[in-house]
Tab-separated table of C-alpha atoms in Angstrom:
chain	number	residue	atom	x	y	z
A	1	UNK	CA	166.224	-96.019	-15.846
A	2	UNK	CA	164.734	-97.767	-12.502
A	3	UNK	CA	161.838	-96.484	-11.385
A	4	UNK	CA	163.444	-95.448	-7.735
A	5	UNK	CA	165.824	-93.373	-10.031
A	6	UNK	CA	163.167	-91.239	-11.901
A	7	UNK	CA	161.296	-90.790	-8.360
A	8	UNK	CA	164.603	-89.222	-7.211
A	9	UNK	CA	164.804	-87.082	-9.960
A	10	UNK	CA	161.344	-86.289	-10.306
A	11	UNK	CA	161.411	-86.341	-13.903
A	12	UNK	CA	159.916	-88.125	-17.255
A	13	UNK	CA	161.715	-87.708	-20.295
A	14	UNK	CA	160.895	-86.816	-23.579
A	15	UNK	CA	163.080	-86.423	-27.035
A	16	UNK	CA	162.003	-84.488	-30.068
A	17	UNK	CA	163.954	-84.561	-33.096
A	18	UNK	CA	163.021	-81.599	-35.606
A	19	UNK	CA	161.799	-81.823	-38.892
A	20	UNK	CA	159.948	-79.381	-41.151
A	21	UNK	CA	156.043	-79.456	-42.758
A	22	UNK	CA	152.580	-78.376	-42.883
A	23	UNK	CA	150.344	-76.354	-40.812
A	24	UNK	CA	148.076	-77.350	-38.233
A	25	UNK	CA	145.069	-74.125	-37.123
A	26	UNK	CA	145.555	-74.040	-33.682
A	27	UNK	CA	147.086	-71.036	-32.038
A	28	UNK	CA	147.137	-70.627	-28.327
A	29	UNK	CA	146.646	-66.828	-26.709
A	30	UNK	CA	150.068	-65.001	-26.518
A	31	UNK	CA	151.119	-65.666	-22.682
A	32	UNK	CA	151.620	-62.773	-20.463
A	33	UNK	CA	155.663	-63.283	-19.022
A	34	UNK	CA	154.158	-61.536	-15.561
A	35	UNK	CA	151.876	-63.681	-15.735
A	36	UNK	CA	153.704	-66.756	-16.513
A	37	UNK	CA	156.170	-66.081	-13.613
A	38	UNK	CA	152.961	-66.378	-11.289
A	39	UNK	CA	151.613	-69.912	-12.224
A	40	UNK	CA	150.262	-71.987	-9.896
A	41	UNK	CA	152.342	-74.699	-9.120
A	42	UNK	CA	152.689	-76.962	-12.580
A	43	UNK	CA	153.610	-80.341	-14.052
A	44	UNK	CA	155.635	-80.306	-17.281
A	45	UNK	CA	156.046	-83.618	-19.035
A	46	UNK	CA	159.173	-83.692	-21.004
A	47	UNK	CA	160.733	-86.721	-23.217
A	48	UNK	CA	163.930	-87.427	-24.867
A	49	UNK	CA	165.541	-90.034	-27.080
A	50	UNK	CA	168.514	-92.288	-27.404
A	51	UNK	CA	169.402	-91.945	-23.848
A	52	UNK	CA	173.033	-92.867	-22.225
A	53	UNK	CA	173.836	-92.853	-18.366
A	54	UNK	CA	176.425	-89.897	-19.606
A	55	UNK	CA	173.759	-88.173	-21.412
A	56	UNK	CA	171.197	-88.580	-18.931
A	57	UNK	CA	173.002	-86.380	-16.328
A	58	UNK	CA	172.640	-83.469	-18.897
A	59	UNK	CA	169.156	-83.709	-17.867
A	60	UNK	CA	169.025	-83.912	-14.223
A	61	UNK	CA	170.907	-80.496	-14.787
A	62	UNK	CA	168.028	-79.326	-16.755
A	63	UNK	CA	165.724	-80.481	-14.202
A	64	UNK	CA	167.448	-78.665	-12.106
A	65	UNK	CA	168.031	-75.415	-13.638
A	66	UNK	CA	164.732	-75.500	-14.175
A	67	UNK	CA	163.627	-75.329	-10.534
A	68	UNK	CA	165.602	-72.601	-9.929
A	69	UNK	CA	163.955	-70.420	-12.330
A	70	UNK	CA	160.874	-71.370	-12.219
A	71	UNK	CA	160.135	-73.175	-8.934
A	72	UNK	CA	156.762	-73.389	-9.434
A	73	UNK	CA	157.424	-75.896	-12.535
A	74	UNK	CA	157.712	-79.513	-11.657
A	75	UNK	CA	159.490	-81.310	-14.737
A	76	UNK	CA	158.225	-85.076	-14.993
A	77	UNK	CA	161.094	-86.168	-17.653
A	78	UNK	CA	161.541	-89.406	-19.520
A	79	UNK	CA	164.744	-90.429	-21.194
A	80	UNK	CA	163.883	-93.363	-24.271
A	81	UNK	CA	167.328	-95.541	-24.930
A	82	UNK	CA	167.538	-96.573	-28.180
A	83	UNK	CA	166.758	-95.360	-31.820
A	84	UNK	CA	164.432	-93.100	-33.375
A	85	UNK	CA	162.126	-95.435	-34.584
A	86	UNK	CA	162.011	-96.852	-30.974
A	87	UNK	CA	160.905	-93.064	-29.907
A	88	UNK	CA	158.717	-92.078	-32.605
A	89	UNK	CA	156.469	-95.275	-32.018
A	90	UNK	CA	156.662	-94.772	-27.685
A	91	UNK	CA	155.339	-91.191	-28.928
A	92	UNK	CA	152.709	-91.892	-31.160
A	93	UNK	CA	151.271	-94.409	-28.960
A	94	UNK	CA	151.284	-91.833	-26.245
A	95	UNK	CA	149.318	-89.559	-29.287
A	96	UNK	CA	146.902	-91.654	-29.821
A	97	UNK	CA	146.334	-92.674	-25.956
A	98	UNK	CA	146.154	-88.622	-25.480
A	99	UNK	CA	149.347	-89.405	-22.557
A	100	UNK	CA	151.927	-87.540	-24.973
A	101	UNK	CA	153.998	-85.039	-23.115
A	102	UNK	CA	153.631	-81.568	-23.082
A	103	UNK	CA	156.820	-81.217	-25.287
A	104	UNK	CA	159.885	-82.960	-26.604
A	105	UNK	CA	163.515	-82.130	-28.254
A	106	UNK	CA	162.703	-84.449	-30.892
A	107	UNK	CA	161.425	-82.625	-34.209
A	108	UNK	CA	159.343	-84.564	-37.465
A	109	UNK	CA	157.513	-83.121	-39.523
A	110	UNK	CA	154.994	-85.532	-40.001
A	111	UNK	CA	153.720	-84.268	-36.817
A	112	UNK	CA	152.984	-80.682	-38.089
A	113	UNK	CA	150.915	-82.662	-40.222
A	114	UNK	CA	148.959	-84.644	-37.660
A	115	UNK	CA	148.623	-81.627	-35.797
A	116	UNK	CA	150.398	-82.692	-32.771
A	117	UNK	CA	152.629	-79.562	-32.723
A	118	UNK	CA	151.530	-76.215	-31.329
A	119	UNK	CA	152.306	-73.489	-33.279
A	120	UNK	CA	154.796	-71.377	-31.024
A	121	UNK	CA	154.695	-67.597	-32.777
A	122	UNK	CA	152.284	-66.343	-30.056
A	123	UNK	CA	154.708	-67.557	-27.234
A	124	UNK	CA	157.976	-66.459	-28.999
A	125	UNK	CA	156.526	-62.956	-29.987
A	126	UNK	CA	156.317	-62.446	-26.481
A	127	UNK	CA	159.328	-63.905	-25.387
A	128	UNK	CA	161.410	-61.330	-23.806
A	129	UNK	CA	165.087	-62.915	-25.347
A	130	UNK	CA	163.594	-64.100	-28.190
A	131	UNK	CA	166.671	-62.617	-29.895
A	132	UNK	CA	169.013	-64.394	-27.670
A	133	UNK	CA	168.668	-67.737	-30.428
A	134	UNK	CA	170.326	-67.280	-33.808
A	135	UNK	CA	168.306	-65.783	-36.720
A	136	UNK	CA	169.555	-68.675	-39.298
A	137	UNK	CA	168.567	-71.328	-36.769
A	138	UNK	CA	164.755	-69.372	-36.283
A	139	UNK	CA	164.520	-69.036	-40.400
A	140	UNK	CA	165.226	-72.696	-41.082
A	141	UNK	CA	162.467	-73.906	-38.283
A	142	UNK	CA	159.858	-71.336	-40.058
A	143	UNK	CA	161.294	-73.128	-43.348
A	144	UNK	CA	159.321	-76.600	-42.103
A	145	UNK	CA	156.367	-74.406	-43.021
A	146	UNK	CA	156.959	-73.108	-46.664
A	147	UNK	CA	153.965	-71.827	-46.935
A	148	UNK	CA	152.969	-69.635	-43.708
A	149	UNK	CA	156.126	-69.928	-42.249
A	150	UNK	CA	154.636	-70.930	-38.908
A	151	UNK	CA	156.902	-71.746	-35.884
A	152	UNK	CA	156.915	-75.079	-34.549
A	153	UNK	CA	160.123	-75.507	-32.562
A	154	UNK	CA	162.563	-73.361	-31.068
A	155	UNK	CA	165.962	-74.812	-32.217
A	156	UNK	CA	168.671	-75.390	-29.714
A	157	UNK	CA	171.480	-76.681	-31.268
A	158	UNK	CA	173.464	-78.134	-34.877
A	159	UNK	CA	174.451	-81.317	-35.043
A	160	UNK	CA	176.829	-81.820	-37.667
A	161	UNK	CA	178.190	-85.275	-39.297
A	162	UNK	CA	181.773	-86.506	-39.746
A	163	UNK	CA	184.375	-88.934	-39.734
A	164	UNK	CA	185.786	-91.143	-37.204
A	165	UNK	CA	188.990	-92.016	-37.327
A	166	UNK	CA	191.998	-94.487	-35.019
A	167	UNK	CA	195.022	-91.928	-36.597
A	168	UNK	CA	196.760	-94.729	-34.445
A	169	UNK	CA	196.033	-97.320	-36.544
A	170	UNK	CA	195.981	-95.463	-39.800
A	171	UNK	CA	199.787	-94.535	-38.317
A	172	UNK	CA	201.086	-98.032	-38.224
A	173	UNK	CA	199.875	-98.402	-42.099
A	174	UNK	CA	201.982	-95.559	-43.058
A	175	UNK	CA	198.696	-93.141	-43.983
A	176	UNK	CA	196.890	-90.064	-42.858
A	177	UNK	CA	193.670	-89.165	-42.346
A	178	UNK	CA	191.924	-89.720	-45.379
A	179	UNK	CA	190.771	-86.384	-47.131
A	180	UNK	CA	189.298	-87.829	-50.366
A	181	UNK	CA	187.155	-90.804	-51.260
A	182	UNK	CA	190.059	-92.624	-52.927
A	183	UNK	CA	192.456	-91.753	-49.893
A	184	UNK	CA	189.488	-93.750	-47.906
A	185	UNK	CA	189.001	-96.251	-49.892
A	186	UNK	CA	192.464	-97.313	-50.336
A	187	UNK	CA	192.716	-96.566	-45.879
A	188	UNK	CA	189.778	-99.035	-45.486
A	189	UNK	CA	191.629	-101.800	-47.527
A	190	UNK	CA	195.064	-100.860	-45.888
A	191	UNK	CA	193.326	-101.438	-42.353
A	192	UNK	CA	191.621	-104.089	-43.330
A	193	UNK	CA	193.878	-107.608	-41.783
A	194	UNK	CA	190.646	-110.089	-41.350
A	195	UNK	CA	192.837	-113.026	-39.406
A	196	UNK	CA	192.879	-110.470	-36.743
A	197	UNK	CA	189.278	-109.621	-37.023
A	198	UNK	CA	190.208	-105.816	-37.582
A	199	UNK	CA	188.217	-104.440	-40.568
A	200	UNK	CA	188.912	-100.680	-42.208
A	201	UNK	CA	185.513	-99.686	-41.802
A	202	UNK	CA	182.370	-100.393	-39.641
A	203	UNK	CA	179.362	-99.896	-41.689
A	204	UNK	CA	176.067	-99.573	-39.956
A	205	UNK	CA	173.427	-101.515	-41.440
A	206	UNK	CA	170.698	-101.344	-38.703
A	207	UNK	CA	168.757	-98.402	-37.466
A	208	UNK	CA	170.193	-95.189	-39.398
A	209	UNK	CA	171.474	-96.556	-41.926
A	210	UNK	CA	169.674	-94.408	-44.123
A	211	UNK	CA	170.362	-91.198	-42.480
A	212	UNK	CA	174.289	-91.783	-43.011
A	213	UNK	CA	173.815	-93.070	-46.684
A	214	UNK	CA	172.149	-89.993	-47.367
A	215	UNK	CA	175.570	-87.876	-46.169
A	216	UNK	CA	177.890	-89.651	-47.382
A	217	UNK	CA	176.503	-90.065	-50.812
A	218	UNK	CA	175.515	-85.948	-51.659
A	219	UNK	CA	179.177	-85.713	-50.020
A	220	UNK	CA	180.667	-88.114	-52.362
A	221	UNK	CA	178.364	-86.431	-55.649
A	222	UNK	CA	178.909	-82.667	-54.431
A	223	UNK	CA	174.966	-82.284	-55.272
A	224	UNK	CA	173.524	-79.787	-52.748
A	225	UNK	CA	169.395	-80.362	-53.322
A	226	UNK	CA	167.427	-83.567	-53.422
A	227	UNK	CA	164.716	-82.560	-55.760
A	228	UNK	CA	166.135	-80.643	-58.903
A	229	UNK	CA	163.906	-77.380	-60.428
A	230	UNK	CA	161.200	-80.053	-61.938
A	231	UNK	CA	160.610	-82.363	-58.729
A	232	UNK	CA	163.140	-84.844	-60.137
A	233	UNK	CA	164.706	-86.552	-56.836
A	234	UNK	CA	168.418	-86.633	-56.997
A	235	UNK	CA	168.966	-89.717	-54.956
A	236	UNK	CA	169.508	-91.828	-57.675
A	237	UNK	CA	171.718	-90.154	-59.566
A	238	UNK	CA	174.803	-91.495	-61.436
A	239	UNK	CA	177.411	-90.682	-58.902
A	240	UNK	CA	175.211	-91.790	-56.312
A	241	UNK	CA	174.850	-95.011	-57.662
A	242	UNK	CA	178.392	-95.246	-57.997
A	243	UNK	CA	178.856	-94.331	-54.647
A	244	UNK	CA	176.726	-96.716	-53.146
A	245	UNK	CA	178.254	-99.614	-55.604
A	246	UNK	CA	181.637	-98.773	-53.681
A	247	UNK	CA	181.017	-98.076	-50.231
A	248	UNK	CA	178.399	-100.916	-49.659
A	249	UNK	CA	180.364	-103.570	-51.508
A	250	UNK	CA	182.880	-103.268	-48.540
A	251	UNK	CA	180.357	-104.778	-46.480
A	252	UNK	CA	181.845	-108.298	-45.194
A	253	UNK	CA	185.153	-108.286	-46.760
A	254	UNK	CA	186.494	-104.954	-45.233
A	255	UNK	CA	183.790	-104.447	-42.566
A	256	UNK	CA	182.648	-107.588	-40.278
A	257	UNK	CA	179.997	-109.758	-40.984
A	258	UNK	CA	177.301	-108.388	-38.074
A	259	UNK	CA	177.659	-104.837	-39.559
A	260	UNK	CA	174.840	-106.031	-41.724
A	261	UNK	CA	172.936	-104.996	-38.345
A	262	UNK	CA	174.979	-102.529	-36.595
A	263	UNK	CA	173.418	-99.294	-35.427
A	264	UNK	CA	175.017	-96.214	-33.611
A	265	UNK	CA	175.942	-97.979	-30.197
A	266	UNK	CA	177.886	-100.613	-32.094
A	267	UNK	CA	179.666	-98.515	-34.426
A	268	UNK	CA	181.392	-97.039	-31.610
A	269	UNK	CA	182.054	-100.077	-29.751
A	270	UNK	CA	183.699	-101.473	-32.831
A	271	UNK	CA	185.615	-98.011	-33.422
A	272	UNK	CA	186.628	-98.204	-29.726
A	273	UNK	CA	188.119	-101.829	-29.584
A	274	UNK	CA	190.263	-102.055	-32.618
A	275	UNK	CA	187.900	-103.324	-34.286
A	276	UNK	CA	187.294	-100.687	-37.254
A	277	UNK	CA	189.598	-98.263	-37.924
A	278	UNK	CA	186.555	-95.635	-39.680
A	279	UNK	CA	183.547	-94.516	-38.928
A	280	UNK	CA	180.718	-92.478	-39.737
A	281	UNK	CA	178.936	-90.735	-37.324
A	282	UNK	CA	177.576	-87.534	-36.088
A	283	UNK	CA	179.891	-85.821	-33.297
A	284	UNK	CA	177.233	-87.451	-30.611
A	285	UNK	CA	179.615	-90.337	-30.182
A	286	UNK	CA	182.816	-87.769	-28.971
A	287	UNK	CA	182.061	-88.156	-25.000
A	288	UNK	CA	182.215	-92.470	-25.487
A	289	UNK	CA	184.902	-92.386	-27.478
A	290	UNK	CA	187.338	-89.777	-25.584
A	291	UNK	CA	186.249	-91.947	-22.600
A	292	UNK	CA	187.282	-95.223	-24.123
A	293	UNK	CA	190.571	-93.791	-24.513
A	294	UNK	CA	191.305	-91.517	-22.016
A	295	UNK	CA	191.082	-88.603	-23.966
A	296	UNK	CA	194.486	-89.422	-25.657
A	297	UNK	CA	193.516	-87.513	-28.734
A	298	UNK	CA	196.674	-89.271	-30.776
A	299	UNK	CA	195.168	-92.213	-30.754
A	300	UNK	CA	191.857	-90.587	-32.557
A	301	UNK	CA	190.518	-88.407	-34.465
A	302	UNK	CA	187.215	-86.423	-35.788
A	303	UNK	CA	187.694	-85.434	-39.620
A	304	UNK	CA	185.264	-83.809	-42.421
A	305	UNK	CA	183.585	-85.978	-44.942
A	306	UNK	CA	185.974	-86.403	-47.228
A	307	UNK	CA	185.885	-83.746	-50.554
A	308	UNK	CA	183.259	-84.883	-53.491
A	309	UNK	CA	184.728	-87.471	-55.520
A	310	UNK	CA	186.164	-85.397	-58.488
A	311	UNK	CA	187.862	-83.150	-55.364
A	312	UNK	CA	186.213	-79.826	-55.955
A	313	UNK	CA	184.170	-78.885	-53.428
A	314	UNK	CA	184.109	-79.808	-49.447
A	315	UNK	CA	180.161	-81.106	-48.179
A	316	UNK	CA	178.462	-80.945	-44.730
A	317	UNK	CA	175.619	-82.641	-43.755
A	318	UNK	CA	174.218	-80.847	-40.066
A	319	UNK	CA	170.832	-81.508	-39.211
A	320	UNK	CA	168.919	-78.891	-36.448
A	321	UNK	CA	167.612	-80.035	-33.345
A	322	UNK	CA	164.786	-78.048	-31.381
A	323	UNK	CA	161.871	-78.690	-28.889
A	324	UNK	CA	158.211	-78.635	-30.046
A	325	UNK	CA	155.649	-78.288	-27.830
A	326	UNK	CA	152.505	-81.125	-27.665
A	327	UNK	CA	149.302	-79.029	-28.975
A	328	UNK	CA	146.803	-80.560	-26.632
A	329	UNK	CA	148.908	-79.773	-23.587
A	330	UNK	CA	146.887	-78.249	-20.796
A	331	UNK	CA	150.039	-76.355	-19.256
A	332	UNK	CA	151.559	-74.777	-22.480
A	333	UNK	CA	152.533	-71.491	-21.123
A	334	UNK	CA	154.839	-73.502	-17.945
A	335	UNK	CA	155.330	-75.489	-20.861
A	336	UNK	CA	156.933	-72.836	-23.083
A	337	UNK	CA	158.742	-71.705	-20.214
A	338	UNK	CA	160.472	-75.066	-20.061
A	339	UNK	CA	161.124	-75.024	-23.193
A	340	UNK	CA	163.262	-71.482	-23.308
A	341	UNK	CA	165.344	-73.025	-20.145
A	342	UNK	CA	166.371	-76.136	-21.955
A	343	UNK	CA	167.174	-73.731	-25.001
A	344	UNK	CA	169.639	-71.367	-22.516
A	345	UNK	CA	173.183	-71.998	-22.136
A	346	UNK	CA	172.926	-73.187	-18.854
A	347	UNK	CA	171.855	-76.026	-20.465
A	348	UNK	CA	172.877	-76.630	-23.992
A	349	UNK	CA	176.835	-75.952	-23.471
A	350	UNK	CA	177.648	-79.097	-20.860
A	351	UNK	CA	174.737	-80.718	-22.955
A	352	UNK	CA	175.902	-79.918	-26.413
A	353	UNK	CA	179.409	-80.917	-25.090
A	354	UNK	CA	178.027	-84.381	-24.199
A	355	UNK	CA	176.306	-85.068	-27.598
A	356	UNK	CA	178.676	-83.423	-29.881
A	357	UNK	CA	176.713	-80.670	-30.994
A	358	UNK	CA	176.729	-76.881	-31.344
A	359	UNK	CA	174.160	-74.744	-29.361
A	360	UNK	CA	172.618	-71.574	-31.435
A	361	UNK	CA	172.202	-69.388	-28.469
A	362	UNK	CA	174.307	-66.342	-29.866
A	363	UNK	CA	178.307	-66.633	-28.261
A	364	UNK	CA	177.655	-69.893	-26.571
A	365	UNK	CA	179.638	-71.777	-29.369
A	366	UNK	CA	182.347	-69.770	-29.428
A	367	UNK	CA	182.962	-69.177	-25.652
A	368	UNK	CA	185.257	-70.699	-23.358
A	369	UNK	CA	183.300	-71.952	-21.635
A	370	UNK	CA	182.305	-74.524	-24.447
A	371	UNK	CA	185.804	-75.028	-25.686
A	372	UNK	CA	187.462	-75.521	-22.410
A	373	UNK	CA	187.997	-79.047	-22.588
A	374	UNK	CA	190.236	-79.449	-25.651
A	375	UNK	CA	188.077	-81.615	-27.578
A	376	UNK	CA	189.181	-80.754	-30.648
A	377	UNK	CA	185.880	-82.390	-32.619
A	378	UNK	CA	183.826	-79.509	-30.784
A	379	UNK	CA	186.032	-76.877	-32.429
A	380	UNK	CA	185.991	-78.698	-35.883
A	381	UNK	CA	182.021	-78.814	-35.034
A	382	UNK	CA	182.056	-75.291	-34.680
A	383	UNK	CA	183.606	-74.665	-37.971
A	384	UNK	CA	181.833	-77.425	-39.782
A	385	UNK	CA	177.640	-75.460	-38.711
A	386	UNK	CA	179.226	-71.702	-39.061
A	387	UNK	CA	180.440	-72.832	-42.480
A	388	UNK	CA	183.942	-71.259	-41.951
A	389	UNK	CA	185.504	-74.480	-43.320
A	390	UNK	CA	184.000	-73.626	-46.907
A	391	UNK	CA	182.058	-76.307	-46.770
A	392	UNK	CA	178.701	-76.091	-48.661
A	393	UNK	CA	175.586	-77.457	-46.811
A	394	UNK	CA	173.656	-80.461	-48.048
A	395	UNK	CA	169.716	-78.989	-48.037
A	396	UNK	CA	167.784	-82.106	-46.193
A	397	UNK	CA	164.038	-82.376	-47.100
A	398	UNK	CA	163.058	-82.473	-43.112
A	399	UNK	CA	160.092	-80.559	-44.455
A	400	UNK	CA	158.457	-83.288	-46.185
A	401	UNK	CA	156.186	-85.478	-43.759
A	402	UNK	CA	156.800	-88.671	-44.564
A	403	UNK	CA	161.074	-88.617	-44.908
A	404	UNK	CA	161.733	-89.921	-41.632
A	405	UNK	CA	159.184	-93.285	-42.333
A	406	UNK	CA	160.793	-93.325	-46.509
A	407	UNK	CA	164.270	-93.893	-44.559
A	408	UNK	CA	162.360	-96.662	-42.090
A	409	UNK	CA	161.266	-97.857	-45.368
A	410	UNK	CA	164.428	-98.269	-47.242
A	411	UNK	CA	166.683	-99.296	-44.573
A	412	UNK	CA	166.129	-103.062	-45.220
A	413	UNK	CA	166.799	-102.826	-48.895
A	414	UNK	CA	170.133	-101.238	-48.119
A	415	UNK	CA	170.793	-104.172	-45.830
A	416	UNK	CA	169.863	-106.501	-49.305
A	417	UNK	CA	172.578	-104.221	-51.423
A	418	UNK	CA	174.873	-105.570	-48.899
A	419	UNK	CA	174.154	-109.004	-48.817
A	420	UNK	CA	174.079	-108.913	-52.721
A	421	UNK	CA	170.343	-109.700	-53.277
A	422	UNK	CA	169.388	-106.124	-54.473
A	423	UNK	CA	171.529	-104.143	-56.990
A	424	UNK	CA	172.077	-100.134	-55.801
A	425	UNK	CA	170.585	-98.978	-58.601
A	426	UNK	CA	166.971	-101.152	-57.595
A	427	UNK	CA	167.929	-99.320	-54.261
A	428	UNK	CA	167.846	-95.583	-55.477
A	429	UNK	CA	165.417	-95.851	-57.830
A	430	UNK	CA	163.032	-97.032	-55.357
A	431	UNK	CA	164.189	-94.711	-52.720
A	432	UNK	CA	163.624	-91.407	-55.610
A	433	UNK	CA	160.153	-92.643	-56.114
A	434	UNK	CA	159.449	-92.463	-52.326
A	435	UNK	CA	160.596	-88.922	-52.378
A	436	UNK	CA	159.261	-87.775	-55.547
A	437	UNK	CA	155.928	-89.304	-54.434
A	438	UNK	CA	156.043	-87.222	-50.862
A	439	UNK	CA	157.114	-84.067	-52.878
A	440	UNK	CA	154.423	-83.776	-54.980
A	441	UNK	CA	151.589	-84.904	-52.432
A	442	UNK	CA	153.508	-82.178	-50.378
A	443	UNK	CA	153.473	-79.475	-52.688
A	444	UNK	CA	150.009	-79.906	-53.551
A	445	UNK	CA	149.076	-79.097	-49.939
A	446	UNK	CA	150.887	-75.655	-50.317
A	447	UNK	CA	148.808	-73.997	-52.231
């Protein structure tokens, strides 16, 4: 974004995934709402991640919104292209400079930890439409702190994972969308005609790669928990191994050669041109893709994670997304204030419509108003978080501190597994150890 652009807006950006942990011992006085409403005029500082020109719009509107409520409240927002990683180290460089902003929609746990996050119960106590978010979505953020079940981010929306997949293409090979493992493994060879430099799948081997290995591989297994009743991690299980024997063996003989370091951007670009006929992504990619093809919906479509391999029982894999607010922030009541406009519908429905997810302010998911414009992957969202698919949800350890720097940490051994110089067995039992290793130092802080 030039700099003439954010003057115009009068923004700076922040993003804040959410993930679940420890406590920090700060608590800020409850704010008074009367009081609140009178502030003095106020600078917020607000950043997000993995920024697109389409998704940036979504917060000029917040920006926007925001004045009107509160006109007091000056929002200085920053929008981060690029990955997590590429977010998380902007932001802890801003930590450790003490320039963080005052909050961000991007949640980790390992910043519970560090004590970065304000503890919000004070503020939301005394929020008058504190009810307004959903109950579930307000239990699971107390559930990053197991053991006082502490609030650290008011959730805002689901974001729930899936398949991509060119029905045109799958058409012209005389198949359907793929609703088991073998029905997509036998698509992704069918699709697969390499003179033509069109693969079956695109596999993304660069930033995330972990994050969708995870998915796909407790959707392939059916296994809901990562740890089992002794600690044991289940990523290295039998079927997982399988699994990842199968699907990362495709790598340069049904996918392309650069996959080895695709991330999210080029998934879709390959999905898009022809290039790759299957994807897996979270619905976030929707707005490019029905773009790219002027929302002709015949020649795509979003699908469910195919059933577990032995057919039994349908996975999903969603993953929350909140805003936490920065502990040493010297404006945390305008800050808080922010943060419960960005939460409202105003906000999340054209926002959740641009990133594919599902907003947890009660009715907003099911009203027309979300569903108006025939995107049929926001309905299928909709089912997918509510559960009313039957699906059974895959329970993510977002709670443990270091999860999001074990997937950093594994990512390059799953790009070795695909170039053959690391088995996927080396590649799970490594990856269980990790986990096992944050588990225990984890429970051990609980008391």
């Amino acid at each position: 974004m030039k700099k003439t652009a954010r003057k115009a807006a009068g923004l700076l950006l922040t993003a804040v995934l959410l993930l679940p942990v420890g406590c920090a011992d700060h608590t800020a006085a409850p704010p008074d709402e009367s009081a609140v409403s009178s502030l003095p005029e106020t600078t917020v500082k607000f950043w997000t991640y993995c920024t697109t020109p389409e998704r940036e719009q979504d917060f000029v509107r917040f920006q926007q919104i925001l004045k009107e409520r509160h006109p007091e409240i000056t929002l200085d927002y920053l929008g981060i292209p690029g990955d997590i990683p590429t977010f998380m180290q902007k932001l802890d460089v801003a930590i450790a400079s003490d320039t963080a902003p005052d909050f961000t929609d991007f949640y980790d746990s390992k910043y519970i930890k560090s004590g970065f996050y304000e503890p919000l119960d004070a503020f939301y106590d005394h929020w008058s439409e504190k009810e307004s978010l959903s109950a579930d979505a307000i239990l699971q953020a107390r559930s990053y702190d197991p053991k006082q079940q502490r609030l650290y981010t008011l959730p805002f929306s689901m974001q729930p994972w899936g398949m991509w997949v060119r029905t045109d293409l799958l058409q012209s090979a005389g198949m359907g969308v793929p609703q088991t493992w073998d029905d997509f493994f036998t698509a992704v060879q069918k699709l697969t005609n390499r003179e033509n430099d069109q693969y079956g799948i695109a596999l993304r081997g660069g930033p995330g790669s972990s994050n969708t290995l995870e998915a796909l591989m407790y959707a392939y297994s059916g296994l809901t928990d990562y740890f089992d009743k002794n600690g044991r991690c289940t990523i290295n299980s039998p079927k997982h191994v399988e699994f990842v024997e199968r699907y990362l063996g495709l790598y340069n003989r049904y996918s392309a050669q650069d996959d080895l370091v695709k991330g999210w951007t080029q998934l879709t670009a390959s999905f898009q041109a022809g290039k790759a006929g299957i994807i897996f992504h979270n619905f976030g990619s929707g707005t490019s893709i029905a773009t790219a093809f002027y929302g002709d919906q015949s020649r795509y479509q979003a699908a469910e994670l195919p059933r577990t391999a032995d057919g039994s029982a349908q996975m999903r894999f969603v993953m929350m997304r909140s805003v936490s607010m920065n502990s040493k922030s010297d404006v945390k009541e305008a800050a808080f204030q922010a943060m419960t406009v960005y939460c409202s519908t105003a906000v999340q429905i054209p926002r959740c419509k641009t990133q594919g997810e599902v907003p947890v302010v009660a009715g907003a998911a099911s009203s027309p108003d979300y569903l108006d414009d025939n995107h049929l992957y926001l309905r299928l969202a909709e089912q997918m978080v509510s559960g009313k698919d039957g699906s059974v949800q895959i329970q993510v350890p977002v709670y443990l501190p270091q999860y999001t720097e074990i997937q950093s940490e594994v990512e390059p051994m799953i790009q070795k597994v695909m170039a053959g110089s690391m088995s996927a067995k080396d590649l799970l039992d490594q990856w269980a150890k990790l986990l096992e290793a944050a588990k225990k130092q984890f429970d051990s802080t609980q008391g």
